[in-house]
mmCIF file of C-alpha atoms in Angstrom:
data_model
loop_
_atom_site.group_PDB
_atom_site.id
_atom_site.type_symbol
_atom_site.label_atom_id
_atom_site.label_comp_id
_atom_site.label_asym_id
_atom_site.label_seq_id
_atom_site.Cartn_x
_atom_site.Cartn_y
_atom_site.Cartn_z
ATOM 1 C CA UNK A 1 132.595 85.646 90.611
ATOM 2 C CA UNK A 2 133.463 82.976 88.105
ATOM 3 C CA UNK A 3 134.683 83.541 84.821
ATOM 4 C CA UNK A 4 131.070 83.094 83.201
ATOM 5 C CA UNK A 5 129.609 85.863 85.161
ATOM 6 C CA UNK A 6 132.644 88.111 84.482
ATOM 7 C CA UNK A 7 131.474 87.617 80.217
ATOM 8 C CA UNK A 8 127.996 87.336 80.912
ATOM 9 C CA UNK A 9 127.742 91.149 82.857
ATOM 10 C CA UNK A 10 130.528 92.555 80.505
ATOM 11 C CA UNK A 11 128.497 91.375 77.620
ATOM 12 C CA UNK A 12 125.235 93.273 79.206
ATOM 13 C CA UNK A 13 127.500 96.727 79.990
ATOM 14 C CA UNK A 14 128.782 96.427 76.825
ATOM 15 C CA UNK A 15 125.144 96.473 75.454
ATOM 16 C CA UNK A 16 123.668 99.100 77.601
ATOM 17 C CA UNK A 17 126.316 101.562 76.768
ATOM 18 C CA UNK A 18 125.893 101.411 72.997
ATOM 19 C CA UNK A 19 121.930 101.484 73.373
ATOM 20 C CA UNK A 20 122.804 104.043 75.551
ATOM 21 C CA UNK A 21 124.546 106.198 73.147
ATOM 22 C CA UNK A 22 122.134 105.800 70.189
ATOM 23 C CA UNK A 23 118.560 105.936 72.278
ATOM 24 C CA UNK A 24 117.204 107.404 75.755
ATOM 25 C CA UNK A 25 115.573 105.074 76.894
ATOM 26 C CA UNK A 26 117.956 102.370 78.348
ATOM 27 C CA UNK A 27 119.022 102.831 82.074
ATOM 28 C CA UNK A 28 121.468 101.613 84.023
ATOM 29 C CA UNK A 29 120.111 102.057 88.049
ATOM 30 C CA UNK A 30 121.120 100.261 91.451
ATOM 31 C CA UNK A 31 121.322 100.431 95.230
ATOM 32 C CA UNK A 32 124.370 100.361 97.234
ATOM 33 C CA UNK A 33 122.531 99.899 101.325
ATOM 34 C CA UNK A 34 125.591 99.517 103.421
ATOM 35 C CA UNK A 35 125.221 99.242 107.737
ATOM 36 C CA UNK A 36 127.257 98.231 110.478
ATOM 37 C CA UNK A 37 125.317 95.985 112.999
ATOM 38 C CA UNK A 38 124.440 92.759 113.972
ATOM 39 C CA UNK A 39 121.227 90.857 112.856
ATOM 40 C CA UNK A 40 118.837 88.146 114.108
ATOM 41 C CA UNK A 41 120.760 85.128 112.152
ATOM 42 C CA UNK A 42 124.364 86.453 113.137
ATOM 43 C CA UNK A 43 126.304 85.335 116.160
ATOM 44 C CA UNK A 44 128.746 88.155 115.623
ATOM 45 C CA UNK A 45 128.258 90.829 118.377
ATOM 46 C CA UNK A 46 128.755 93.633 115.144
ATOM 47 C CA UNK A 47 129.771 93.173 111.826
ATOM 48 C CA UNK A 48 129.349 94.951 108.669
ATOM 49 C CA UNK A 49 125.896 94.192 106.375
ATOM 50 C CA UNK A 50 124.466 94.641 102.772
ATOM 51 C CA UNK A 51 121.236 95.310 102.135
ATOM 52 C CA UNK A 52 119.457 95.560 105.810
ATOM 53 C CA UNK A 53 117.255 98.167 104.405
ATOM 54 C CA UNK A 54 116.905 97.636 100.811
ATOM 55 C CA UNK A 55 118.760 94.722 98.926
ATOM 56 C CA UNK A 56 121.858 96.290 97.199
ATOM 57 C CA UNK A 57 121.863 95.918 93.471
ATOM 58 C CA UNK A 58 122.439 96.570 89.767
ATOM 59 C CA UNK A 59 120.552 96.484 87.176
ATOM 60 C CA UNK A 60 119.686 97.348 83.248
ATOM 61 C CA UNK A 61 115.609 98.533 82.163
ATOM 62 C CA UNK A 62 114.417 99.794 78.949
ATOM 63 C CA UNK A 63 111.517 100.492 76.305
ATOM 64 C CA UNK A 64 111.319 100.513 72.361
ATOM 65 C CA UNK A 65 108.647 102.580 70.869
ATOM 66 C CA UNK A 66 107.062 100.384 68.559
ATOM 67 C CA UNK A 67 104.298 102.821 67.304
ATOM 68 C CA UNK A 68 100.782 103.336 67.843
ATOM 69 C CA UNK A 69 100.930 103.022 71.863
ATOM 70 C CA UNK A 70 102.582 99.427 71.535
ATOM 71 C CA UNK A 71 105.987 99.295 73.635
ATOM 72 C CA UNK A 72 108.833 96.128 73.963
ATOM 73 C CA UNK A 73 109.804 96.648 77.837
ATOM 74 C CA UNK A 74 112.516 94.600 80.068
ATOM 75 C CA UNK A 75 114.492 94.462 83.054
ATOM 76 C CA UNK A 76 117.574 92.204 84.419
ATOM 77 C CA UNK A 77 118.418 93.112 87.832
ATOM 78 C CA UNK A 78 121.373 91.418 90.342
ATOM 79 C CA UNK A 79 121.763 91.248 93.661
ATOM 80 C CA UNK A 80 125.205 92.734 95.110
ATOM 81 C CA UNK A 81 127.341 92.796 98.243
ATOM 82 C CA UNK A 82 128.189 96.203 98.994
ATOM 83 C CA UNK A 83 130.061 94.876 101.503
ATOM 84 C CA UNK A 84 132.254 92.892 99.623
ATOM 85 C CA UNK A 85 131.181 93.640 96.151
ATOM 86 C CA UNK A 86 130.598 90.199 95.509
ATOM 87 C CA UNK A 87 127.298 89.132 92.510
ATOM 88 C CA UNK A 88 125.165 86.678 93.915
ATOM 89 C CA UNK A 89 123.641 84.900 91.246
ATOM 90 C CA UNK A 90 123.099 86.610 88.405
ATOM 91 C CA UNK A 91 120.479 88.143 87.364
ATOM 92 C CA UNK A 92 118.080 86.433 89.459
ATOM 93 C CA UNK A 93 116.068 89.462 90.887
ATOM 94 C CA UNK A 94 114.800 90.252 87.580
ATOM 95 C CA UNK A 95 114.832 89.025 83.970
ATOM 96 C CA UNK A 96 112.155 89.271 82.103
ATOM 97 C CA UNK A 97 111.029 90.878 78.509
ATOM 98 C CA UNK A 98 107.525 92.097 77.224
ATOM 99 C CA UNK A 99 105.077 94.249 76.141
ATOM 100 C CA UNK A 100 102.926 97.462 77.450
ATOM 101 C CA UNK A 101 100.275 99.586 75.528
ATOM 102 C CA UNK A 102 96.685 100.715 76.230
ATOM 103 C CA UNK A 103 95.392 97.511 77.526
ATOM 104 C CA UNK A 104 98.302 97.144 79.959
ATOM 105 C CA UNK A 105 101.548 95.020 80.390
ATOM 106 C CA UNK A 106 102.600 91.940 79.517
ATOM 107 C CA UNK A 107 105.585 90.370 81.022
ATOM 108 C CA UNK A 108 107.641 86.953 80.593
ATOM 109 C CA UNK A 109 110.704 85.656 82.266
ATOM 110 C CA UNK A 110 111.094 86.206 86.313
ATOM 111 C CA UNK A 111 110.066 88.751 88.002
ATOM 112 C CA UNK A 112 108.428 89.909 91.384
ATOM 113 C CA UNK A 113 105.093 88.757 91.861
ATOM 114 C CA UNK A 114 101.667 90.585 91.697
ATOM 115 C CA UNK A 115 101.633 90.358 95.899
ATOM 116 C CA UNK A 116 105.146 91.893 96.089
ATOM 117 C CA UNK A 117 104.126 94.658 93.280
ATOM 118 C CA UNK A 118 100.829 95.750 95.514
ATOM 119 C CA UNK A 119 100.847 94.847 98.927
ATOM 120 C CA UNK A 120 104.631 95.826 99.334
ATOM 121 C CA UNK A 121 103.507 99.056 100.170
ATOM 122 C CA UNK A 122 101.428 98.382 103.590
ATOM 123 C CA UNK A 123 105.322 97.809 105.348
ATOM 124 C CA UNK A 124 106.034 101.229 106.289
ATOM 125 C CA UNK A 125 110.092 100.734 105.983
ATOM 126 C CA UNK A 126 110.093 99.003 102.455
ATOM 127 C CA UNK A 127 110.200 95.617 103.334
ATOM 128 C CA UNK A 128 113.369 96.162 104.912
ATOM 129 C CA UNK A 129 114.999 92.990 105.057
ATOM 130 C CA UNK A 130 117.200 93.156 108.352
ATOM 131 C CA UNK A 131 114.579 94.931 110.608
ATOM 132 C CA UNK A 132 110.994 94.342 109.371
ATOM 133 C CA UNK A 133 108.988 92.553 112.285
ATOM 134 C CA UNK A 134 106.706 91.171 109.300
ATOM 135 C CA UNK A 135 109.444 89.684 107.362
ATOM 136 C CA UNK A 136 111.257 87.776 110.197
ATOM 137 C CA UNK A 137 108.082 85.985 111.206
ATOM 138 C CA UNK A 138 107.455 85.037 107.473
ATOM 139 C CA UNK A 139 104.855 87.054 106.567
ATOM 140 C CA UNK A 140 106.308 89.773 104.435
ATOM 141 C CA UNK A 141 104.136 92.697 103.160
ATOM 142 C CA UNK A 142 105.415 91.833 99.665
ATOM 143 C CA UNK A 143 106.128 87.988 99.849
ATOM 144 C CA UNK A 144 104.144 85.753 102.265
ATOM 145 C CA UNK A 145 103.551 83.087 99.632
ATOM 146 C CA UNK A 146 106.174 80.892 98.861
ATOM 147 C CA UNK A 147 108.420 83.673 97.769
ATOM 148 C CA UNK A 148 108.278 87.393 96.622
ATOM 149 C CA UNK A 149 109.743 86.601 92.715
ATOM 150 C CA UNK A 150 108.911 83.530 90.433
ATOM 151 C CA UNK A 151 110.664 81.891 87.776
ATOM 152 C CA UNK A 152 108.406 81.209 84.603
ATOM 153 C CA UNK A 153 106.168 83.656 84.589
ATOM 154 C CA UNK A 154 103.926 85.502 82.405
ATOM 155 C CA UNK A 155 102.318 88.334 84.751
ATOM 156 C CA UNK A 156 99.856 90.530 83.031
ATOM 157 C CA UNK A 157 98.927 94.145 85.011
ATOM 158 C CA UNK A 158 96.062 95.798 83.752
ATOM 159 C CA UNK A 159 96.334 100.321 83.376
ATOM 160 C CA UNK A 160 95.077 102.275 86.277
ATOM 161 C CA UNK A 161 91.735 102.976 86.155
ATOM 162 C CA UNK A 162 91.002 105.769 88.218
ATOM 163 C CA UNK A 163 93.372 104.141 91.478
ATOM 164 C CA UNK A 164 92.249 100.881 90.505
ATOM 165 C CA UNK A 165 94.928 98.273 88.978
ATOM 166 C CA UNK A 166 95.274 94.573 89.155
ATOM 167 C CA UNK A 167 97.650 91.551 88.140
ATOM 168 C CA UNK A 168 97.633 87.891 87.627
ATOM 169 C CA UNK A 169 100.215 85.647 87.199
ATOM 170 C CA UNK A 170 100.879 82.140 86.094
ATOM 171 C CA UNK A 171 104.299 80.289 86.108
ATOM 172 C CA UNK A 172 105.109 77.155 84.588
ATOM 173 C CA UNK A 173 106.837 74.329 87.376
ATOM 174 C CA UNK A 174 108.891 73.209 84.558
ATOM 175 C CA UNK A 175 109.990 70.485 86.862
ATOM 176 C CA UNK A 176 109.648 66.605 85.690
ATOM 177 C CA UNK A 177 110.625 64.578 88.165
ATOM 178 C CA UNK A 178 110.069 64.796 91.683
ATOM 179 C CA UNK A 179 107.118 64.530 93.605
ATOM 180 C CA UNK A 180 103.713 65.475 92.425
ATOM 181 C CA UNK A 181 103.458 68.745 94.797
ATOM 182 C CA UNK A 182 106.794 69.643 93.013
ATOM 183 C CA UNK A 183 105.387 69.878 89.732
ATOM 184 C CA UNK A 184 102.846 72.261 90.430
ATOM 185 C CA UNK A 185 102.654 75.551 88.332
ATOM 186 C CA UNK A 186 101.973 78.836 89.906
ATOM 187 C CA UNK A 187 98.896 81.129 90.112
ATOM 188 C CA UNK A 188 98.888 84.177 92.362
ATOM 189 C CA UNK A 189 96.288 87.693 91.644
ATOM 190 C CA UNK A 190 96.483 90.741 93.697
ATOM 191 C CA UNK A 191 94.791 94.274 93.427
ATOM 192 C CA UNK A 192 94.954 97.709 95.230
ATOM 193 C CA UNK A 193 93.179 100.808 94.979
ATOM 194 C CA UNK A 194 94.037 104.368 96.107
ATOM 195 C CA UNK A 195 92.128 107.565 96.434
ATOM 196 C CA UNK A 196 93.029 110.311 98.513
ATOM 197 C CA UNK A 197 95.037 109.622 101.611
ATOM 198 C CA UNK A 198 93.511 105.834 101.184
ATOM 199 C CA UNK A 199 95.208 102.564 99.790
ATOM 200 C CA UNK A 200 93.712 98.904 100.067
ATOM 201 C CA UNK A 201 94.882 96.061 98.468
ATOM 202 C CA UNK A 202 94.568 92.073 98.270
ATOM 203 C CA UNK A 203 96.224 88.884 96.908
ATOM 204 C CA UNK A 204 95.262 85.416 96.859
ATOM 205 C CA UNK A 205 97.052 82.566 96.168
ATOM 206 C CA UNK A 206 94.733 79.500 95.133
ATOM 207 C CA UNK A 207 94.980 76.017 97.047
ATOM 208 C CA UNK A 208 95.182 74.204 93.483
ATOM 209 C CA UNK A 209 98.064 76.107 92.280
ATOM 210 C CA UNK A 210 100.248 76.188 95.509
ATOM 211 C CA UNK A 211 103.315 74.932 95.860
ATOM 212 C CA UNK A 212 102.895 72.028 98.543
ATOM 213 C CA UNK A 213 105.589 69.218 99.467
ATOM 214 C CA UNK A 214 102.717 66.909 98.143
ATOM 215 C CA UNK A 215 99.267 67.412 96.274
ATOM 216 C CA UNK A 216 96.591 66.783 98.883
ATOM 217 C CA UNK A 217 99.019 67.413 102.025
ATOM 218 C CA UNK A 218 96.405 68.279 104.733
ATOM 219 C CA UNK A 219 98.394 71.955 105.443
ATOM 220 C CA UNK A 220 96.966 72.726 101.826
ATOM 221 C CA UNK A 221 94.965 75.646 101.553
ATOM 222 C CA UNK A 222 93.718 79.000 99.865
ATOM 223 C CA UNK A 223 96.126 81.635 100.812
ATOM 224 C CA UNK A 224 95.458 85.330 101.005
ATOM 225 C CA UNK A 225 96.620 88.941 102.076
ATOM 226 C CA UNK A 226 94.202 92.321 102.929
ATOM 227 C CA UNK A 227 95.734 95.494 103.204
ATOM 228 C CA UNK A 228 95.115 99.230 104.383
ATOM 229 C CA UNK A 229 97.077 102.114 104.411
ATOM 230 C CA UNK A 230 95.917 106.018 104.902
ATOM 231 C CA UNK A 231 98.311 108.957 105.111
ATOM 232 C CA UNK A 232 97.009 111.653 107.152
ATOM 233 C CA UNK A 233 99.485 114.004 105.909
ATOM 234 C CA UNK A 234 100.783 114.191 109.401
ATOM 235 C CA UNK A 235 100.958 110.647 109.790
ATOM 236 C CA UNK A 236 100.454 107.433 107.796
ATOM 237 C CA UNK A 237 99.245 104.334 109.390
ATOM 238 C CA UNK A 238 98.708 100.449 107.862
ATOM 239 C CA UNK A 239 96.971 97.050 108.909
ATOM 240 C CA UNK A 240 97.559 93.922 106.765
ATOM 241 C CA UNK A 241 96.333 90.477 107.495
ATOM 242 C CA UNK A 242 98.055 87.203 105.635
ATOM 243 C CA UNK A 243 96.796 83.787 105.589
ATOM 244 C CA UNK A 244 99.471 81.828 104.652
ATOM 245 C CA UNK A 245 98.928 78.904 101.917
ATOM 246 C CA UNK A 246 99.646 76.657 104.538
ATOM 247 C CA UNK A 247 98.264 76.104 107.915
ATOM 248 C CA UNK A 248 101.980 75.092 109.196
ATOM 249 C CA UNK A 249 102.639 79.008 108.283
ATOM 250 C CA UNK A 250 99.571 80.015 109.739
ATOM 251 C CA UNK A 251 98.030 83.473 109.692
ATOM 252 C CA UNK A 252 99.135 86.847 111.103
ATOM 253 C CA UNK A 253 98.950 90.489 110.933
ATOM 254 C CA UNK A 254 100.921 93.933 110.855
ATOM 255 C CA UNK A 255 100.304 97.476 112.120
ATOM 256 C CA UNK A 256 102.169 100.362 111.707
ATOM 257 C CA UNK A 257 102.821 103.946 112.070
ATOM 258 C CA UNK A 258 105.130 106.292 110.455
ATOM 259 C CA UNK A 259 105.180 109.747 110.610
ATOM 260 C CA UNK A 260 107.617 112.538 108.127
ATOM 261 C CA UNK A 261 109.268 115.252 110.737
ATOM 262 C CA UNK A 262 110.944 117.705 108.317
ATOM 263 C CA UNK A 263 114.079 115.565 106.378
ATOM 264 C CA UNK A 264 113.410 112.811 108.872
ATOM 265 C CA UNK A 265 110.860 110.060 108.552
ATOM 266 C CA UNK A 266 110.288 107.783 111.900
ATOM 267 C CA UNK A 267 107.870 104.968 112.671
ATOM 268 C CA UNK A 268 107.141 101.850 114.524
ATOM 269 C CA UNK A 269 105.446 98.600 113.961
ATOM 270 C CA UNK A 270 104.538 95.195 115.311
ATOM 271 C CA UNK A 271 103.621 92.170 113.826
ATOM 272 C CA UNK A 272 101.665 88.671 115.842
ATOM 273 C CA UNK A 273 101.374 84.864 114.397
ATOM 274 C CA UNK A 274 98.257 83.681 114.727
ATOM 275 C CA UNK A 275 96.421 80.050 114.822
ATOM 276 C CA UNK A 276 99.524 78.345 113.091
ATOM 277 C CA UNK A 277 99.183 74.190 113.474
ATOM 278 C CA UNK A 278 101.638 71.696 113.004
ATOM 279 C CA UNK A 279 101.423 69.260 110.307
ATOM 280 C CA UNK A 280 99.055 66.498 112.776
ATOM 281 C CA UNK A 281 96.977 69.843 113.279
ATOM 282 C CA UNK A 282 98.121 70.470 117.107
ATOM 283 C CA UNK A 283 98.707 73.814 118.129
ATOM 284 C CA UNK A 284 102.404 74.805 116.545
ATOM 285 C CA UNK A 285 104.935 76.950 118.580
ATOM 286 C CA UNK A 286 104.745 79.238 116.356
ATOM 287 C CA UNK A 287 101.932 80.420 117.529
ATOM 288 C CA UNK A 288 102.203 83.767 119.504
ATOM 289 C CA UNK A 289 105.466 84.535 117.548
ATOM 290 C CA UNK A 290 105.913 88.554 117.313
ATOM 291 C CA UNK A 291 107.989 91.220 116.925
ATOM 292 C CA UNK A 292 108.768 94.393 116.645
ATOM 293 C CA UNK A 293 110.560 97.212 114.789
ATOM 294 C CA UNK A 294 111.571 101.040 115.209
ATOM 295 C CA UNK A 295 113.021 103.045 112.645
ATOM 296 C CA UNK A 296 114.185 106.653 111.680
ATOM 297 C CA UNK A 297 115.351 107.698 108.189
ATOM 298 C CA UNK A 298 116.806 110.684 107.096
ATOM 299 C CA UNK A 299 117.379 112.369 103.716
ATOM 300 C CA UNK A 300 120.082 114.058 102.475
ATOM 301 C CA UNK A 301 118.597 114.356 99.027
ATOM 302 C CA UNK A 302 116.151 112.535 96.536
ATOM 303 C CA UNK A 303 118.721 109.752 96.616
ATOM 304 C CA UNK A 304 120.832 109.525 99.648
ATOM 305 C CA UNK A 305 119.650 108.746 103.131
ATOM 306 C CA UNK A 306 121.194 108.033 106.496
ATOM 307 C CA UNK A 307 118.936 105.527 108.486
ATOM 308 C CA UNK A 308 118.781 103.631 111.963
ATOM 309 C CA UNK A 309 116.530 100.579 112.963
ATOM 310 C CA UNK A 310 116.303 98.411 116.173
ATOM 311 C CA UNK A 311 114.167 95.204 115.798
ATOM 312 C CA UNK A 312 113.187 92.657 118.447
ATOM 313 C CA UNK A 313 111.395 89.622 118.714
ATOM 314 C CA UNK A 314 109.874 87.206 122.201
ATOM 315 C CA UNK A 315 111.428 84.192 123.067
ATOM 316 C CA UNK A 316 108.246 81.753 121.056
ATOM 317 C CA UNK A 317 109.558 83.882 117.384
ATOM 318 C CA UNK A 318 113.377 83.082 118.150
ATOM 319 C CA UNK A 319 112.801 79.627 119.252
ATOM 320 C CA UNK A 320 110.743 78.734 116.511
ATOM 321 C CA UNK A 321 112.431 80.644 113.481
ATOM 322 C CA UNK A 322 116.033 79.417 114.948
ATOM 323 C CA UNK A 323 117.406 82.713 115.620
ATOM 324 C CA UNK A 324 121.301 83.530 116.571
ATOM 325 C CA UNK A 325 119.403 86.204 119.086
ATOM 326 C CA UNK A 326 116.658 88.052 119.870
ATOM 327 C CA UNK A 327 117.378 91.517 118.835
ATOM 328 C CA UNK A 328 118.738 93.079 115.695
ATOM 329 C CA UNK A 329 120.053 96.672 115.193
ATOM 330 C CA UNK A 330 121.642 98.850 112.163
ATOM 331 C CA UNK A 331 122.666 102.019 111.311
ATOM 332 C CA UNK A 332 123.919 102.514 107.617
ATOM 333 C CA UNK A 333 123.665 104.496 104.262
ATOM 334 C CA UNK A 334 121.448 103.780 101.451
ATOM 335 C CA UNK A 335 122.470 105.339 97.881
ATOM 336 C CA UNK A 336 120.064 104.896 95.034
ATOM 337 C CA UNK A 337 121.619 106.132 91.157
#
């Protein structure tokens, strides 16, 4: 950590405390997700890994009451080795200001996108970033277009109206040079809806807005994302379906199972590429790509868990992503504050 980021987070600690001390409603929260294990991009037959559940980190949130319903909300949120207790880039996770009241939220700066706030939830482990057969074949529950947080933004979320929310988002490219595709702002909406046992969501990322190496580019396309979930109390199961924003991505789906036995919670999923073309339009090798996850988590309270995951993929998914190997495995301790 250079001496800039040493200021810059002694600054912020120094702020959060004294809020702290004069109002309630300033938190300081984080992760620490440690394992020992090996994963698909690591020649190294074990080792020891950060964030192969959930992405260790540290961050500040808080509210001001302004009166009559209106609130002043924001978040800054780092990414951190547990590992090594090196912080990775700042506050790049989150960092973002704005305002919430009866007609919703209203937030500027970067943040996680509308996809990753609602469709997040049809991966059955959390997105887990070491074993999630979704995320290794680049269509993530929470992030199959272009990437799961933007720079730029101004996302609005509307309230919950009776399980129903939704959120748009538009971020400006702020880029002036470059090629045209580079300069392209970004527009992504997504909404979900839950009653009972039952949760469906969608997201759609337009052709005009997406990113693209160049306006036009014949790969160019509408993306979107479907999503079901329904917990039978005894079990929960999910389906989600992703068209990527471009056909070099291509389209795929996810299916899962999960199921809670007492402090335990074990599942299993798969996910399959489908009709993915290279940039001439021929049949990619991508195509056929899958994988494959287990897991079993287990709590030993509301914030500390012991967990174990195996993930594998076929020989198309680690040819064509350039994988180390074909198999990745963890077991580790996840600590939430």
């Amino acid at each position: 950590m250079n001496k800039q980021m040493h200021m810059a987070l002694a600054m912020v600690l120094a702020a959060a405390a004294g809020s702290a001390a004069a109002q309630s409603n300033v938190t300081v929260y984080g992760v620490i997700d440690t394992s020992v294990g090996r994963g698909y991009k690591s020649d190294a037959s074990a080792e020891m890994m950060s964030g192969y559940t959930d992405t260790s980190k540290l961050g500040f949130r808080g509210s001001e009451d302004l009166g009559n319903g209106l609130k002043a909300n924001f978040q800054l949120e780092g990414e951190i080795g547990s590992d090594t207790g090196a912080w990775t880039e700042g506050f790049k996770r989150q960092s973002w200001v704005g305002l919430s009241g009866g007609f919703g939220e209203v937030m500027l700066g970067r943040t996680t996108t509308p996809q990753n706030r609602l469709m997040g939830t049809f991966d059955l482990n959390g997105t887990a970033d070491g074993s999630s057969a979704m995320k290794v074949l680049g269509i993530a529950a929470n992030g199959s277009f272009m990437s799961s947080r933007q720079s730029n933004q101004i996302q609005y979320a509307t309230p919950k109206l009776g399980g129903f929310q939704a959120r748009v988002a538009y971020g400006f490219s702020e880029t002036v040079s470059g090629t045209a595709g580079d300069k392209k702002d970004f527009l992504q909406l997504a909404a979900s809806y839950q009653t009972g046992g039952l949760t469906l969501g969608a997201a759609i990322q337009p052709k005009s807005m997406s990113t693209q190496a160049a306006v036009g580019a014949t790969d160019n396309r509408n993306g979107y994302a479907l999503g079901a979930k329904y917990n039978f109390g005894v079990a929960e199961a999910s389906v989600l379906y992703t068209r990527n924003e471009k056909t070099t991505e291509g389209d795929g789906f996810g299916i899962g199972i999960a199921a809670p036995i007492g402090a335990w919670k074990v599942g299993a999923q798969f996910a399959r590429l489908t009709n993915v073309k290279n940039a001439d339009g021929t049949k990619s090798a991508k195509e056929g790509a899958n994988a494959f996850e287990l897991f079993a988590n287990y709590s030993l309270s509301k914030r500390t868990a012991l967990y174990a995951a195996y993930g594998s993929v076929n020989s198309k998914a680690e040819t064509a992503f350039s994988l180390a190997r074909d198999n990745t495995m963890a077991v580790g301790v996840i600590h939430k504050f």
